[in-house]
Coordinates of C-alpha atoms in Angstrom, one line a residue:
N149 CA 12.0 -13.3 -0.4
F150 CA 12.8 -9.5 -0.6
T151 CA 12.2 -6.7 1.9
Y152 CA 11.6 -3.1 0.9
C153 CA 14.1 -0.5 2.3
P154 CA 12.5 2.9 2.7
A155 CA 15.9 4.6 3.0
T156 CA 17.1 3.4 -0.4
G157 CA 14.0 2.5 -2.3
L158 CA 15.5 -0.9 -2.9
A159 CA 13.9 -4.3 -2.5
K160 CA 16.7 -6.3 -0.8
G161 CA 17.0 -10.1 -0.8
N162 CA 16.3 -11.6 2.6
E163 CA 19.2 -13.0 4.6
H164 CA 18.2 -16.6 4.5
S165 CA 16.8 -16.7 0.9
E166 CA 18.6 -17.5 -2.3
F167 CA 18.6 -13.7 -3.0
A168 CA 20.6 -12.7 0.0
G169 CA 23.1 -10.0 -1.1
W170 CA 21.0 -9.0 -4.1
A171 CA 18.6 -6.1 -4.7
F172 CA 16.5 -4.2 -7.3
P173 CA 14.9 -0.8 -7.3
F174 CA 11.2 -0.9 -6.1
P175 CA 9.6 2.4 -7.2
G176 CA 6.1 3.7 -6.2
V177 CA 6.3 3.4 -2.4
F178 CA 6.3 6.3 0.1
L179 CA 6.4 5.5 3.8
A180 CA 6.1 8.0 6.6
E181 CA 6.6 6.6 10.1
E182 CA 4.9 8.1 13.2
F183 CA 2.5 9.9 10.9
I184 CA 0.2 10.6 13.9
S185 CA 0.8 10.5 17.6
E186 CA -0.3 7.9 20.1
D187 CA -2.9 10.3 21.5
E188 CA -4.3 11.0 18.0
E189 CA -4.4 7.2 17.3
S190 CA -6.4 6.6 20.5
E191 CA -8.8 9.3 19.8
I192 CA -9.4 8.2 16.2
V193 CA -10.0 4.5 17.2
E194 CA -12.3 5.6 20.0
L195 CA -14.4 7.6 17.5
M196 CA -14.5 4.7 15.0
D197 CA -15.7 2.3 17.6
Q198 CA -18.7 4.5 18.4
D199 CA -20.0 3.4 14.9
D200 CA -20.9 -0.1 13.9
W201 CA -18.4 -2.3 12.1
K202 CA -20.0 -4.4 9.3
P203 CA -18.7 -7.9 8.5
S204 CA -16.5 -7.9 5.4
Q205 CA -14.6 -10.7 3.5
S206 CA -11.8 -12.8 4.9
G207 CA -12.4 -12.2 8.6
R208 CA -12.3 -8.4 8.3
K209 CA -14.8 -5.8 9.5
K210 CA -15.3 -2.5 7.7
Q211 CA -16.7 1.0 7.8
D212 CA -17.2 2.7 4.4
Y213 CA -17.4 6.4 3.7
G214 CA -17.9 6.7 -0.1
P215 CA -20.2 6.8 -3.0
K216 CA -22.4 3.8 -4.0
V217 CA -20.4 1.8 -6.7
N218 CA -21.1 -1.1 -9.0
F219 CA -17.7 -1.9 -10.3
K220 CA -18.8 -4.7 -12.6
K221 CA -21.3 -2.5 -14.4
Q222 CA -19.2 0.7 -13.9
R223 CA -22.1 2.6 -12.3
L224 CA -21.7 5.2 -9.7
K225 CA -23.9 7.5 -7.6
A226 CA -23.7 9.4 -4.4
G227 CA -26.3 7.3 -2.7
S228 CA -26.3 7.8 1.1
F229 CA -22.7 9.1 1.1
S230 CA -22.5 12.2 3.4
G231 CA -18.8 12.8 3.4
L232 CA -15.6 11.6 5.1
P233 CA -15.7 11.5 8.9
S234 CA -14.9 14.6 10.9
F235 CA -11.8 13.1 12.5
S236 CA -10.2 12.7 9.0
K237 CA -10.1 16.4 8.3
K238 CA -6.8 16.7 10.3
I239 CA -5.3 13.6 8.7
V240 CA -6.0 14.9 5.2
A241 CA -4.5 18.3 6.1
Q242 CA -1.3 16.5 7.3
M243 CA -1.0 14.6 4.1
K244 CA -0.3 17.9 2.2
A245 CA 3.2 17.9 3.8
C246 CA 4.0 14.7 1.9
S247 CA 5.8 15.3 -1.3
V248 CA 4.0 12.5 -3.2
L249 CA 0.5 13.7 -2.1
G250 CA 0.4 17.1 -3.9
G251 CA -3.1 17.7 -5.1
F252 CA -4.5 14.6 -3.4
L253 CA -8.2 14.9 -2.8
P254 CA -9.7 11.8 -1.1
V255 CA -13.2 11.0 -2.3
E256 CA -13.5 7.7 -0.3
Q257 CA -12.4 6.3 3.0
C258 CA -12.5 2.7 4.0
N259 CA -11.7 1.6 7.6
L260 CA -10.8 -2.1 7.9
D261 CA -10.6 -3.9 11.2
Y262 CA -8.2 -6.9 11.3
M263 CA -8.1 -9.4 14.2
P264 CA -6.0 -12.6 14.5
E265 CA -8.9 -14.4 16.1
R266 CA -11.0 -13.9 13.0
G267 CA -8.2 -15.0 10.6
S268 CA -8.3 -11.5 9.0
A269 CA -6.4 -11.2 5.7
I270 CA -6.8 -9.9 2.2
D271 CA -5.6 -11.8 -0.9
P272 CA -3.3 -10.3 -3.5
H273 CA -5.2 -7.8 -5.6
F274 CA -5.2 -4.5 -7.5
D275 CA -7.5 -1.7 -6.4
D276 CA -10.0 -0.7 -9.1
W277 CA -8.5 1.5 -11.9
W278 CA -11.8 2.7 -13.5
L279 CA -12.9 4.8 -10.5
W280 CA -9.9 5.2 -8.2
G281 CA -6.8 7.3 -9.2
E282 CA -3.1 6.5 -9.0
R283 CA -2.4 7.1 -5.4
L284 CA -3.6 4.7 -2.7
V285 CA -3.0 6.0 0.8
S286 CA -3.3 3.9 4.0
L287 CA -2.8 4.7 7.6
N288 CA -1.8 1.7 9.7
L289 CA -3.2 1.8 13.3
L290 CA -2.9 -0.2 16.6
S291 CA -0.2 -2.7 15.4
K292 CA 2.5 -3.3 12.9
T293 CA 2.0 -5.5 9.9
V294 CA 3.5 -6.4 6.5
L295 CA 2.2 -5.4 3.1
S296 CA 3.1 -8.3 0.7
M297 CA 3.7 -7.4 -2.9
S298 CA 3.6 -9.9 -5.8
C299 CA 3.7 -9.7 -9.6
D300 CA 2.0 -11.8 -12.3
S301 CA 4.1 -10.3 -15.1
E302 CA 5.9 -12.4 -17.6
D303 CA 8.9 -10.0 -17.4
S304 CA 12.1 -10.6 -15.6
I305 CA 13.7 -8.5 -12.9
Q306 CA 17.5 -7.6 -13.0
L307 CA 19.2 -8.0 -9.6
F308 CA 22.4 -6.4 -8.6
P309 CA 24.7 -6.9 -5.6
T310 CA 23.8 -4.6 -2.6
F311 CA 27.4 -4.3 -1.4
S312 CA 30.7 -3.6 -3.2
K313 CA 33.9 -4.4 -1.2
E314 CA 35.8 -1.7 -3.0
N315 CA 33.9 1.3 -1.7
G316 CA 31.5 -0.2 0.8
E317 CA 28.5 1.5 -0.9
F318 CA 25.4 0.3 -2.7
S319 CA 26.0 -0.5 -6.4
P320 CA 23.8 1.4 -8.8
P321 CA 20.9 -0.3 -10.6
G322 CA 22.0 -1.8 -13.8
S323 CA 25.5 -2.7 -12.6
F324 CA 26.9 -6.1 -13.2
T325 CA 26.1 -8.8 -10.8
Q326 CA 27.7 -12.0 -9.6
T327 CA 27.0 -15.3 -11.4
S328 CA 25.6 -18.2 -9.5
A329 CA 28.8 -20.1 -10.1
C330 CA 30.6 -17.4 -8.1
K331 CA 28.1 -17.8 -5.2
N332 CA 28.9 -21.5 -5.1
S333 CA 32.6 -21.1 -5.1
G334 CA 32.7 -20.1 -1.4
E335 CA 34.4 -16.8 -2.3
E336 CA 33.1 -13.4 -1.5
G337 CA 32.8 -12.6 -5.2
I338 CA 35.9 -10.4 -5.5
D339 CA 37.7 -12.5 -8.2
C340 CA 34.5 -13.7 -10.0
I341 CA 33.4 -13.0 -13.5
L342 CA 30.5 -10.6 -13.2
S343 CA 27.3 -10.9 -15.2
P344 CA 23.7 -9.8 -15.0
R345 CA 21.4 -11.9 -12.9
L346 CA 17.8 -12.0 -14.1
V347 CA 14.9 -13.7 -12.2
P348 CA 11.2 -14.1 -13.4
S349 CA 9.0 -11.5 -11.8
K350 CA 6.6 -14.3 -10.7
E351 CA 9.3 -15.7 -8.4
V352 CA 9.7 -12.5 -6.4
T353 CA 7.7 -11.3 -3.4
V354 CA 8.5 -8.0 -1.6
A355 CA 7.6 -7.4 2.0
I356 CA 6.8 -3.7 3.0
H357 CA 7.0 -3.5 6.8
L358 CA 4.3 -1.1 8.1
P359 CA 5.1 0.2 11.6
R360 CA 2.2 1.2 13.9
R361 CA 0.9 4.7 13.0
S362 CA 2.7 4.8 9.7
L363 CA 1.3 6.1 6.4
V364 CA 2.0 4.3 3.2
V365 CA 1.3 5.5 -0.4
L366 CA 1.4 3.2 -3.4
Y367 CA 1.6 4.7 -6.8
G368 CA 3.2 4.0 -10.2
D369 CA 4.5 0.4 -10.5
A370 CA 3.6 -0.4 -6.9
R371 CA 0.0 0.5 -7.8
Y372 CA -0.4 -0.9 -11.3
T373 CA 2.2 -3.7 -11.8
W374 CA 2.4 -5.2 -8.3
K375 CA -0.5 -6.7 -6.4
H376 CA -0.7 -6.1 -2.6
A377 CA -1.9 -8.4 0.1
I378 CA -2.0 -8.8 3.9
Y379 CA -1.5 -12.4 5.1
R380 CA -3.0 -13.9 8.2
K381 CA 0.5 -14.6 9.7
H382 CA 1.2 -10.8 9.7
I383 CA -1.8 -10.0 11.9
E384 CA -0.6 -10.4 15.4
H385 CA -3.0 -8.1 17.2
R386 CA -5.9 -5.9 16.4
R387 CA -5.1 -3.7 13.4
I388 CA -7.1 -1.0 11.8
C389 CA -6.2 0.2 8.2
V390 CA -7.6 3.5 7.1
T391 CA -7.4 3.7 3.3
F392 CA -8.1 6.9 1.3
R393 CA -8.6 6.9 -2.4
E394 CA -8.7 9.7 -5.1
L395 CA -10.7 9.8 -8.3
S396 CA -9.3 8.5 -11.6
A397 CA -8.8 10.9 -14.6
E398 CA -12.3 10.0 -16.0
F399 CA -13.9 11.7 -13.0
S400 CA -11.3 14.6 -12.7
A401 CA -10.9 17.9 -14.4
G402 CA -11.3 17.4 -18.2
G403 CA -12.6 13.8 -17.8
R404 CA -15.8 12.3 -19.2
H405 CA -17.5 12.4 -15.8
E406 CA -15.9 15.5 -14.4
E407 CA -19.2 17.0 -13.0
L408 CA -20.1 13.8 -11.1
G409 CA -16.5 13.8 -9.7
K410 CA -16.9 17.4 -8.5
E411 CA -20.2 16.6 -6.8
L412 CA -18.7 13.6 -5.0
L413 CA -15.6 15.6 -3.9
E414 CA -17.8 18.3 -2.5
I415 CA -19.6 15.8 -0.4
A416 CA -16.5 14.0 0.7
L417 CA -14.6 17.1 1.8
S418 CA -17.5 18.4 3.9
F419 CA -16.1 15.9 6.6
Q420 CA -19.6 15.4 8.0
G421 CA -20.0 11.8 7.1
R422 CA -21.2 8.6 8.8
P423 CA -20.5 5.1 7.6
V424 CA -22.7 4.1 4.6

């Protein structure tokens, strides 16, 4: 019922929902459109398709480049991991130009193949916090889709009106908002008493539209408070998602498993890998 606006960082109420005209700040999302060219996309997909795609859950197929992990028992080893694929070296280098990706060192890459004929989707979930660090980076290839964000929190979200008649500009977060009585009066809200409008977080979903060849980064609240999903209805054509993950603090400098983290990064950034 809300759509994320990259230009403002706001989640805006959809036109035909009860939240039309309302918005709230949605932090933790970075979206870069046209991150790679059409020629680069064609070349990458062609190289991927030279390797086997293994069946995955919910109608997806996958190619994994990463260490062997048992998340339930929290065990980790290099296994047959031989690094990220050679074609990712250029992608990772381009990431350095993104302000939110300073110091980002990917230790794992997962390619996921979505097809409407297979009913491909992924349910709302959090990516693991024990092994993977704060920033999740995904490159969206071959077709557009929608990343659907939802929240199980018991908290409420304060909404504010997106448009002020006085100055024609966005109202700042925390400003007063129209009451529902005002909405029902048939007026534009100019003469209404203003009061905050709170809605339970559980009633809110936010759509992040991912254009073809765009790069999206989830961090902060979008990583740890909001679950992300891809629904079947948003897979219209073949789509490949290339997700890169970094190590958590436990496996980074000063962490309990720093040495293992160093070893895995050295393997990953050799860019000589094949799918495991």
